[in-house]
Coordinates of C-alpha atoms and ligand atoms in Angstrom, one line a residue:
M828 CA -20.6 -36.7 -4.3
S829 CA -16.8 -36.2 -4.2
T830 CA -15.2 -34.6 -1.2
C831 CA -13.3 -31.4 -1.9
T832 CA -12.2 -28.3 -0.2
I833 CA -12.8 -24.7 -1.2
H834 CA -9.9 -22.2 -1.1
W835 CA -11.2 -18.7 -0.9
F836 CA -8.6 -16.4 -2.5
R837 CA -8.6 -12.8 -1.2
R838 CA -5.3 -11.0 -0.7
D839 CA -3.2 -14.1 -1.4
L840 CA -3.5 -14.4 -5.1
R841 CA -0.7 -16.9 -5.6
L842 CA -0.2 -20.6 -5.8
A843 CA 3.3 -21.0 -4.4
D844 CA 4.2 -20.3 -0.7
N845 CA 0.5 -20.1 0.2
P846 CA -0.1 -22.0 3.4
A847 CA -3.9 -21.7 3.3
L848 CA -4.0 -23.1 -0.3
T849 CA -1.6 -25.9 0.8
M850 CA -4.0 -26.7 3.7
A851 CA -6.9 -26.8 1.2
S852 CA -5.0 -29.3 -1.0
H853 CA -4.2 -31.4 2.0
H854 CA -7.8 -31.4 3.5
G855 CA -9.5 -31.9 0.1
K856 CA -7.1 -34.7 -1.0
H857 CA -5.9 -32.3 -3.7
R858 CA -9.5 -31.6 -4.9
V859 CA -9.7 -27.9 -4.5
I860 CA -12.2 -25.3 -5.7
A861 CA -10.1 -22.2 -6.3
L862 CA -12.6 -19.5 -5.5
F863 CA -12.6 -15.7 -5.8
I864 CA -15.7 -13.8 -4.8
V865 CA -16.6 -10.4 -6.2
D866 CA -18.1 -8.6 -3.3
D867 CA -20.0 -5.5 -4.6
Q868 CA -19.6 -3.8 -1.2
L869 CA -15.9 -3.6 -1.8
V870 CA -15.9 -3.0 -5.5
D871 CA -18.4 -0.1 -5.2
S872 CA -16.6 1.6 -2.3
P873 CA -15.6 5.2 -2.9
R874 CA -12.1 4.2 -1.7
V875 CA -11.6 2.0 -4.8
G876 CA -10.7 3.2 -8.3
P877 CA -10.2 1.8 -11.7
N878 CA -6.4 1.4 -11.5
R879 CA -6.5 -1.1 -8.6
L880 CA -9.6 -2.9 -10.0
A881 CA -8.0 -3.2 -13.4
F882 CA -4.8 -4.7 -11.9
L883 CA -6.9 -7.1 -9.8
A884 CA -8.9 -8.1 -12.9
D885 CA -5.7 -8.7 -14.8
R886 CA -4.3 -10.8 -11.9
L887 CA -7.5 -12.9 -11.8
R888 CA -6.8 -13.7 -15.5
T889 CA -3.2 -14.6 -14.9
L890 CA -4.0 -16.6 -11.7
H891 CA -6.6 -18.6 -13.8
A892 CA -3.8 -19.2 -16.4
E893 CA -1.5 -20.4 -13.6
L894 CA -4.2 -22.6 -12.2
Q895 CA -4.8 -24.1 -15.7
Q896 CA -1.2 -25.0 -15.9
Q897 CA -1.8 -27.2 -12.8
G898 CA -4.9 -28.7 -14.3
S899 CA -7.3 -26.6 -12.3
S900 CA -9.2 -23.3 -12.9
L901 CA -10.4 -20.2 -11.1
L902 CA -14.1 -20.0 -10.1
I903 CA -15.3 -16.4 -9.9
A904 CA -18.5 -16.0 -8.0
Y905 CA -20.6 -12.9 -7.3
G906 CA -22.5 -12.0 -4.1
D907 CA -22.4 -12.2 -0.4
P908 CA -19.4 -14.4 0.6
A909 CA -21.3 -16.3 3.3
E910 CA -24.1 -17.2 1.0
V911 CA -21.9 -18.0 -2.0
I912 CA -19.5 -20.2 -0.1
L913 CA -22.3 -22.1 1.7
Q914 CA -24.1 -22.8 -1.6
L915 CA -20.9 -24.1 -3.1
C916 CA -20.2 -26.3 -0.1
K917 CA -23.6 -27.8 -0.4
K918 CA -23.4 -28.2 -4.2
H919 CA -20.0 -29.8 -4.3
G920 CA -19.9 -31.6 -0.9
A921 CA -17.0 -29.5 0.4
A922 CA -16.4 -30.3 4.1
G923 CA -13.8 -27.5 4.6
V924 CA -13.0 -24.0 3.4
T925 CA -9.6 -22.4 3.7
W926 CA -8.5 -18.7 3.6
Q927 CA -5.7 -16.4 4.7
A928 CA -6.7 -14.2 7.7
D929 CA -7.0 -10.5 7.0
P930 CA -6.4 -8.2 10.0
A931 CA -8.5 -5.3 8.6
P932 CA -11.5 -4.7 10.8
W933 CA -14.1 -4.9 8.0
A934 CA -12.5 -8.1 6.7
R935 CA -12.6 -9.6 10.2
R936 CA -16.3 -8.9 10.6
R937 CA -17.0 -10.5 7.3
D938 CA -14.8 -13.5 8.0
E939 CA -16.4 -14.1 11.4
R940 CA -19.8 -14.1 9.7
V941 CA -18.6 -16.5 7.1
A942 CA -16.9 -18.8 9.6
S943 CA -20.0 -19.0 11.9
T944 CA -22.3 -19.6 8.9
L945 CA -20.1 -22.5 7.8
Q946 CA -19.8 -24.0 11.3
N947 CA -23.5 -23.8 11.8
N948 CA -23.8 -25.9 8.6
G949 CA -21.2 -28.5 9.5
V950 CA -18.4 -27.1 7.4
T951 CA -15.0 -26.4 8.9
P952 CA -13.2 -23.1 8.2
Y953 CA -9.4 -23.4 8.2
I954 CA -7.8 -20.0 8.6
H955 CA -4.1 -19.3 8.2
D956 CA -2.5 -16.2 9.6
S957 CA 0.1 -15.3 6.9
Q958 CA -0.8 -11.8 5.5
T959 CA 1.9 -10.4 7.6
I960 CA 5.4 -11.9 8.2
V961 CA 4.8 -12.1 11.9
P962 CA 1.1 -12.5 12.9
V963 CA -0.4 -9.2 14.1
T964 CA -1.3 -10.6 17.6
Q965 CA 2.2 -12.0 18.2
V966 CA 4.3 -8.9 18.7
L967 CA 3.3 -7.4 22.1
T968 CA 5.0 -5.6 24.9
D969 CA 5.8 -7.3 28.2
K970 CA 2.4 -6.0 29.5
G971 CA 0.7 -7.8 26.6
T972 CA -0.3 -4.5 24.9
P973 CA 0.3 -3.6 21.3
Y974 CA 3.3 -1.5 20.3
T975 CA 2.5 2.0 19.1
V976 CA 6.2 3.0 18.4
F977 CA 8.0 1.3 15.6
T978 CA 11.6 0.9 17.0
P979 CA 10.7 -1.3 20.0
Y980 CA 8.1 -3.1 17.9
Y981 CA 10.8 -3.9 15.3
R982 CA 13.2 -5.1 18.0
N983 CA 10.6 -7.6 19.2
W984 CA 9.4 -8.4 15.7
S985 CA 13.0 -9.3 14.7
R986 CA 13.3 -11.6 17.8
Q987 CA 10.1 -13.4 16.8
L988 CA 11.0 -13.7 13.1
R989 CA 10.8 -17.4 12.2
I990 CA 10.2 -17.8 8.6
P991 CA 9.0 -21.3 7.6
A992 CA 10.5 -22.9 4.5
A993 CA 9.0 -21.9 1.2
L994 CA 6.0 -24.0 0.1
P995 CA 5.8 -25.3 -3.4
V996 CA 2.6 -25.1 -5.5
P997 CA 0.4 -27.8 -4.0
P998 CA -1.3 -30.5 -6.1
L999 CA -4.6 -29.1 -7.3
L1000 CA -7.0 -31.6 -8.9
P1001 CA -10.1 -30.2 -10.7
V1002 CA -13.5 -30.6 -9.2
A1003 CA -16.4 -31.9 -11.3
G1004 CA -19.0 -29.3 -12.2
I1005 CA -16.7 -26.3 -12.0
P1006 CA -16.7 -24.4 -15.3
S1007 CA -13.3 -24.3 -17.1
Q1008 CA -13.7 -20.6 -17.8
P1009 CA -14.6 -18.0 -15.2
T1010 CA -17.3 -15.4 -15.6
W1011 CA -15.0 -12.4 -15.7
P1012 CA -16.0 -9.2 -13.8
N1013 CA -17.1 -6.3 -15.8
W1014 CA -15.0 -3.6 -14.1
P1015 CA -14.0 -0.2 -15.5
T1016 CA -10.7 -0.1 -17.3
T1017 CA -7.8 2.2 -16.8
T1018 CA -5.4 4.2 -19.0
V1019 CA -2.4 3.8 -16.7
P1020 CA 0.1 1.1 -17.8
L1021 CA -0.4 -1.8 -15.4
P1022 CA 2.5 -3.9 -14.0
D1023 CA 2.7 -7.4 -15.3
S1024 CA 0.5 -9.4 -12.9
R1025 CA 2.1 -12.8 -13.3
A1026 CA 3.6 -14.4 -10.1
A1027 CA 6.8 -15.3 -12.1
T1028 CA 7.2 -11.5 -12.8
A1029 CA 7.0 -10.7 -9.1
Q1030 CA 9.5 -13.4 -8.3
Q1031 CA 11.9 -12.1 -11.0
L1032 CA 11.5 -8.6 -9.7
L1033 CA 12.4 -9.8 -6.2
A1034 CA 15.3 -11.8 -7.4
T1035 CA 16.7 -8.9 -9.4
F1036 CA 16.2 -6.4 -6.6
T1037 CA 17.7 -8.6 -3.9
S1038 CA 20.7 -9.5 -6.0
Q1039 CA 21.6 -5.9 -7.1
R1040 CA 19.7 -2.8 -6.0
I1041 CA 19.2 -3.9 -2.4
N1042 CA 22.8 -3.2 -1.6
T1043 CA 22.3 0.5 -2.4
Y1044 CA 18.8 0.6 -1.1
D1045 CA 19.7 2.6 2.1
D1046 CA 20.5 5.7 0.0
G1047 CA 18.9 4.7 -3.3
R1048 CA 15.4 4.5 -1.9
N1049 CA 15.4 8.3 -1.5
V1050 CA 16.5 9.3 -4.9
L1051 CA 13.2 10.2 -6.6
A1052 CA 14.4 9.8 -10.2
Q1053 CA 15.9 6.4 -9.7
A1054 CA 14.3 2.9 -9.4
G1055 CA 16.0 2.5 -6.1
T1056 CA 13.2 0.5 -4.5
S1057 CA 11.8 -2.9 -5.3
G1058 CA 8.5 -1.9 -7.0
L1059 CA 6.9 -4.9 -5.3
S1060 CA 4.1 -3.1 -3.6
P1061 CA 1.3 -4.0 -6.1
Y1062 CA 2.3 -7.6 -5.8
L1063 CA 2.5 -7.5 -2.0
R1064 CA -0.9 -5.7 -1.9
F1065 CA -2.6 -8.6 -3.6
G1066 CA -0.4 -11.4 -2.3
I1067 CA 0.9 -12.3 -5.7
I1068 CA 4.2 -12.8 -3.9
S1069 CA 4.3 -13.7 -0.2
P1070 CA 5.8 -11.3 2.3
Q1071 CA 7.6 -14.3 3.8
E1072 CA 9.3 -14.9 0.5
C1073 CA 10.4 -11.3 0.4
A1074 CA 11.8 -11.6 4.0
R1075 CA 13.6 -14.8 3.1
A1076 CA 15.3 -13.0 0.2
A1077 CA 16.2 -10.0 2.3
I1078 CA 17.8 -12.2 4.9
A1079 CA 19.7 -14.2 2.3
A1080 CA 20.9 -10.9 0.7
Q1081 CA 22.0 -9.7 4.1
R1082 CA 24.2 -12.8 4.5
L1083 CA 25.7 -12.4 1.1
A1084 CA 26.4 -8.7 1.2
P1085 CA 29.8 -7.4 2.1
P1086 CA 29.9 -6.3 5.8
T1087 CA 29.6 -2.6 5.0
A1088 CA 26.9 -0.3 3.8
A1089 CA 25.6 -2.9 1.4
R1090 CA 24.5 -5.1 4.3
S1091 CA 22.6 -2.2 5.8
G1092 CA 20.7 -1.9 2.5
A1093 CA 19.2 -5.4 3.1
E1094 CA 18.6 -4.6 6.8
V1095 CA 16.8 -1.4 5.9
W1096 CA 14.7 -3.2 3.3
L1097 CA 13.7 -5.9 5.8
S1098 CA 12.7 -3.1 8.2
E1099 CA 10.4 -1.7 5.5
L1100 CA 8.7 -5.0 5.3
A1101 CA 8.3 -4.8 9.1
W1102 CA 6.7 -1.3 8.7
R1103 CA 4.1 -3.1 6.5
D1104 CA 3.5 -5.5 9.4
F1105 CA 3.5 -2.7 11.9
Y1106 CA 0.7 -0.7 10.2
Q1107 CA -1.4 -3.9 9.8
Q1108 CA -1.1 -4.5 13.5
I1109 CA -2.0 -0.9 14.2
L1110 CA -5.2 -1.2 12.1
Y1111 CA -6.0 -4.5 13.9
H1112 CA -5.5 -3.3 17.4
F1113 CA -6.7 0.3 16.9
P1114 CA -9.5 0.0 14.3
H1115 CA -10.6 3.6 15.0
V1116 CA -7.6 4.8 12.9
A1117 CA -9.5 3.9 9.7
N1118 CA -11.7 7.0 10.3
Y1119 CA -10.2 9.0 13.0
A1120 CA -6.8 10.3 14.2
F1121 CA -4.8 7.8 16.2
R1122 CA -4.4 10.6 18.7
P1123 CA -8.0 11.8 19.4
M1124 CA -7.0 15.4 20.1
Y1125 CA -6.1 15.8 16.4
D1126 CA -9.7 15.1 15.5
D1127 CA -10.4 18.6 16.7
I1128 CA -8.2 20.3 14.1
A1129 CA -10.1 23.0 12.2
W1130 CA -8.8 22.2 8.7
D1131 CA -9.3 24.8 6.0
N1132 CA -10.4 22.2 3.5
N1133 CA -10.3 24.6 0.5
Q1134 CA -11.8 22.7 -2.5
N1135 CA -9.8 24.6 -5.1
Y1136 CA -6.5 23.8 -3.4
F1137 CA -7.5 20.2 -3.2
A1138 CA -8.4 20.1 -6.9
A1139 CA -5.0 21.7 -7.7
W1140 CA -3.2 19.2 -5.6
C1141 CA -5.0 16.3 -7.2
A1142 CA -4.2 17.7 -10.7
G1143 CA -0.6 18.4 -10.0
R1144 CA -1.0 22.1 -10.5
T1145 CA 0.1 23.6 -7.1
G1146 CA 3.0 25.5 -8.6
Y1147 CA 5.5 23.5 -6.4
P1148 CA 7.3 21.3 -9.0
I1149 CA 8.1 18.4 -6.7
V1150 CA 4.5 18.1 -5.5
D1151 CA 3.2 18.4 -9.0
A1152 CA 5.6 15.8 -10.4
A1153 CA 4.6 13.4 -7.7
M1154 CA 0.9 13.9 -8.2
R1155 CA 1.3 13.5 -11.9
Q1156 CA 3.3 10.3 -11.4
L1157 CA 0.3 9.0 -9.4
S1158 CA -2.2 9.9 -12.1
S1159 CA -0.1 8.7 -15.0
T1160 CA 1.1 5.4 -13.4
G1161 CA -1.1 4.6 -10.4
W1162 CA 2.0 4.4 -8.2
M1163 CA 4.1 7.0 -6.4
H1164 CA 7.6 6.9 -4.9
N1165 CA 7.7 6.7 -1.1
R1166 CA 9.6 9.9 -0.6
A1167 CA 7.1 11.7 -2.9
R1168 CA 4.2 10.2 -0.9
M1169 CA 5.6 11.8 2.2
I1170 CA 6.2 15.1 0.5
V1171 CA 2.7 15.5 -1.0
A1172 CA 1.0 14.3 2.2
S1173 CA 2.9 16.8 4.2
F1174 CA 2.0 19.5 1.6
L1175 CA -1.7 18.7 1.6
T1176 CA -2.0 18.7 5.4
K1177 CA 0.5 21.3 6.5
D1178 CA 0.7 23.7 3.5
L1179 CA -2.8 23.5 2.1
L1180 CA -4.3 22.8 5.6
I1181 CA -6.6 20.0 4.2
D1182 CA -7.8 17.1 6.3
W1183 CA -5.5 14.1 5.9
R1184 CA -8.6 11.9 5.2
W1185 CA -9.2 13.7 1.9
G1186 CA -5.7 12.8 0.7
E1187 CA -5.9 9.3 2.1
R1188 CA -9.1 8.6 0.2
Y1189 CA -7.7 10.1 -3.0
F1190 CA -4.6 7.9 -2.7
M1191 CA -6.9 4.8 -2.2
Q1192 CA -8.8 5.7 -5.3
Q1193 CA -5.6 6.1 -7.4
L1194 CA -3.0 3.7 -6.1
I1195 CA -2.6 0.2 -7.6
D1196 CA -0.9 -0.8 -4.3
G1197 CA -3.6 1.1 -2.2
D1198 CA -3.6 -0.7 1.1
S1199 CA -5.8 0.5 3.9
A1200 CA -3.3 -0.2 6.7
A1201 CA -0.1 1.2 5.0
N1202 CA -1.9 4.1 3.4
N1203 CA -3.6 5.1 6.7
G1204 CA -0.3 4.7 8.5
G1205 CA 1.6 6.8 5.9
W1206 CA -1.0 9.6 6.0
Q1207 CA -1.3 9.7 9.7
W1208 CA 2.5 9.7 10.0
S1209 CA 2.8 12.6 7.6
A1210 CA -0.1 14.6 9.2
G1211 CA 1.5 14.0 12.6
T1212 CA -1.8 12.5 13.9
G1213 CA -0.6 8.9 14.0
T1214 CA 1.4 6.4 16.0
D1215 CA 5.1 7.2 16.0
A1216 CA 4.3 10.0 13.6
Q1217 CA 6.4 12.8 12.2
P1218 CA 6.0 15.5 14.9
Y1219 CA 3.3 18.1 14.0
F1220 CA 6.0 20.9 13.9
R1221 CA 8.2 19.1 11.4
I1222 CA 6.9 20.5 8.1
F1223 CA 8.6 19.6 4.9
N1224 CA 9.7 22.5 2.8
P1225 CA 8.7 21.4 -0.7
T1226 CA 11.6 23.4 -2.3
S1227 CA 14.4 21.9 -0.2
Q1228 CA 12.8 18.4 -0.4
G1229 CA 13.1 18.7 -4.1
E1230 CA 16.6 20.0 -4.0
T1231 CA 17.7 17.2 -1.7
F1232 CA 15.9 14.2 -3.3
D1233 CA 15.8 15.3 -6.9
P1234 CA 19.0 17.4 -7.1
D1235 CA 19.2 17.7 -10.9
G1236 CA 15.4 17.9 -11.4
A1237 CA 15.2 14.7 -13.5
Y1238 CA 12.1 13.5 -11.7
V1239 CA 10.3 16.9 -12.0
K1240 CA 11.2 17.1 -15.7
R1241 CA 9.9 13.5 -16.3
Y1242 CA 6.4 14.3 -15.1
V1243 CA 6.1 18.1 -15.6
P1244 CA 7.0 18.8 -19.2
E1245 CA 6.3 22.5 -18.9
L1246 CA 9.5 22.7 -16.9
A1247 CA 11.7 20.7 -19.3
N1248 CA 13.9 23.6 -20.2
V1249 CA 14.2 25.2 -16.8
P1250 CA 17.8 25.3 -15.5
T1251 CA 18.6 23.1 -12.6
K1252 CA 19.2 26.2 -10.4
Y1253 CA 15.5 27.1 -10.6
I1254 CA 13.9 23.7 -11.2
H1255 CA 12.4 23.5 -7.7
A1256 CA 11.5 27.2 -7.5
P1257 CA 10.8 28.3 -11.0
W1258 CA 8.9 31.4 -9.9
L1259 CA 12.3 32.8 -9.0
M1260 CA 13.5 32.8 -12.6
P1261 CA 14.1 36.3 -13.9
P1262 CA 11.4 37.2 -16.5
V1263 CA 13.9 37.2 -19.4
L1264 CA 14.9 33.6 -18.5
M1265 CA 11.3 32.6 -18.3
R1266 CA 10.8 33.7 -21.8
E1267 CA 14.0 32.1 -23.0
V1268 CA 13.0 28.7 -21.6
H1269 CA 9.3 29.1 -22.7
C1270 CA 8.0 28.8 -19.2
L1271 CA 6.1 31.9 -18.1
I1272 CA 5.1 31.3 -14.5
G1273 CA 1.3 31.9 -14.1
H1274 CA 0.9 31.2 -17.8
D1275 CA 2.8 28.0 -18.9
Y1276 CA 3.1 26.7 -15.3
P1277 CA 1.1 27.8 -12.2
A1278 CA 2.5 30.3 -9.7
P1279 CA 2.6 28.7 -6.2
I1280 CA -1.0 28.5 -5.0
V1281 CA 0.2 29.2 -1.4
D1282 CA 3.3 30.7 0.2
H1283 CA 5.1 28.0 2.2
A1284 CA 6.3 30.2 5.0
T1285 CA 2.8 31.7 5.6
Q1286 CA 1.1 28.3 5.5
R1287 CA 3.7 26.8 7.8
A1288 CA 3.0 29.4 10.5
K1289 CA -0.8 28.8 10.0
A1290 CA -0.3 25.0 10.3
L1291 CA 1.7 25.4 13.5
A1292 CA -1.0 27.6 15.0
M1293 CA -3.7 25.2 13.9
Y1294 CA -2.1 22.2 15.5
K1295 CA -1.1 24.1 18.7
L1296 CA -4.7 25.0 19.2
V1297 CA -5.8 21.4 19.8
R1298 CA -2.7 20.4 21.8
P1299 CA -2.7 20.6 25.6
E1300 CA -0.3 23.3 26.9
Ligands
FAD2206 C1 1.2 8.9 2.6 C2 1.7 7.5 2.3 C3 0.8 6.6 1.8 C4 1.2 5.3 1.5 N1 0.3 4.4 1.0 C5 0.6 3.1 0.8 C6 -0.3 2.1 0.3 O1 -1.5 2.4 0.0 N2 0.1 0.9 0.0 C7 1.4 0.5 0.3 O2 1.8 -0.7 0.0 N3 2.3 1.4 0.8 C8 2.0 2.6 1.0 N4 2.9 3.5 1.5 C9 4.2 3.0 1.9 C10 5.3 3.1 0.8 O3 5.2 4.4 0.2 C11 5.1 2.1 -0.3 O4 5.0 0.8 0.3 C12 6.3 2.0 -1.3 O5 6.5 3.3 -1.9 C13 6.1 1.0 -2.3 O6 7.2 0.9 -3.2 P1 8.2 -0.3 -3.2 O7 7.4 -1.6 -3.3 O8 9.2 -0.1 -4.3 O9 8.8 -0.2 -1.8 P2 10.1 -0.8 -1.1 O10 10.9 0.4 -0.6 O11 10.8 -1.7 -2.0 O12 9.6 -1.6 0.1 C14 9.2 -3.0 0.1 C15 7.8 -3.2 0.6 O13 7.8 -2.8 2.0 C16 6.5 -2.3 2.3 N5 6.7 -0.9 2.8 C17 7.7 -0.1 2.4 N6 7.6 1.1 3.1 C18 6.5 1.0 3.8 C19 5.8 1.9 4.7 N7 6.3 3.1 5.0 N8 4.7 1.5 5.3 C20 4.2 0.3 5.0 N9 4.8 -0.6 4.2 C21 5.9 -0.2 3.6 C22 5.7 -2.3 1.0 O14 4.9 -3.4 1.0 C23 6.8 -2.3 0.0 O15 6.3 -2.9 -1.3 C24 2.5 4.9 1.8 C25 3.4 5.8 2.3 C26 3.0 7.1 2.6 C27 4.0 8.1 3.1

């Protein structure tokens, strides 16, 4: 029986710059079983929806094609990971299994179980810590405790930043008995247009972004109608591109940029990648955040949780154009601009007075880039319940957010066609249009487009009272 190694692909669905896959190639003398396991517990979770599953299914197909170019293929197996992997080890004589560590609490529990099953059967697990740019256990305060505030975390993170040289695709020889075609998962499809899942596309996107748009990222990232951000989140979510490769490109762009505002674009983008690491270390060190507020006092908030308001928010029919455009961007593309995510999250919690967990779950169901750590961090930040969060009393005004970040209403008009003819002056508060103008632009508020379902000023006061009630004097 030939010796080989199994590489268990999870959130590292790439061949290049993949240290765990490179380890597999090394330990297996290039004979590697490239394995993906469909775990029904994850697939059937109420936090997973067709958009992310469809993108994952697509990526499995393109990953298989990329493996085929190397003379290998993807094996897709179904069932409990510990059982599946052990059976494969026995069948193919694999003496080692490699994977990339995942700091999420449920992933750690699963991986500990898999590792001990393997060890008990004489198989060595090789685990590489590369889901974040700096490992989650490495950035600690002088007292050895985790950071809960981003700025000092980032300072220390920057000091620890040592990015290894990029790894090429390792040699991958086929293993006898592995079928040349995988048994593809039968997952629900989606109607949203999916990003191209090939690794080369992710690399191209990174190259284009870091050679051009990164220089104006500092301001451009907040303009809702512009593609001012990288659009890399679905690729980073599934590890189609490595975060280390992104960091390398950011640092190179920083060196090349003129020493002015352009350089700060690259610096700010690198810090966004650090936010990604920050929230993964928060979930690692404080696993309770997955279900509860980071600050326990906020678990006592008596949310209104009005089902009709929630349905209007999901459907993009709140009567606040910027909120509705953002929610419709989500339902029609499976992605939402970061500024828009902040606006709708603030609106759900502090205007509609709905528990942040409802919104967090809805986002996980819809987002192609849905990532438990970043999503949880973003929601708790917006709700004011999290680490280093937006203070509870800072409540976005949806009208002025629209005016600032979508000044000509282009974003609103793209996603809310009912408002296509509304003049810029009224685009973020169309209910203020005089009735004669409403008729002229074919947009009767309450008929063609909803009237605001709540009054911002009234709800703001209610939210402040609601938060104050659970805070110590
Ligand atoms: C309520 C809310 C929910 C969010 N949910 C998710 C989520 O499920 N998945 C997700 O990847 N991001 C999430 N974010 C963070 C952010 O909105 C997205 O990462 C970003 O919009 C993705 O677009 P981009 O790739 O063009 O980002 P860029 O601006 O180009 O940033 C590059 C990368 O940095 C990381 N990043 C950027 N901002 C953040 C941030 N604030 N927190 C953590 N990582 C960040 C992402 O991996 C992103 O792809 C959420 C933010 C909020 C406010």
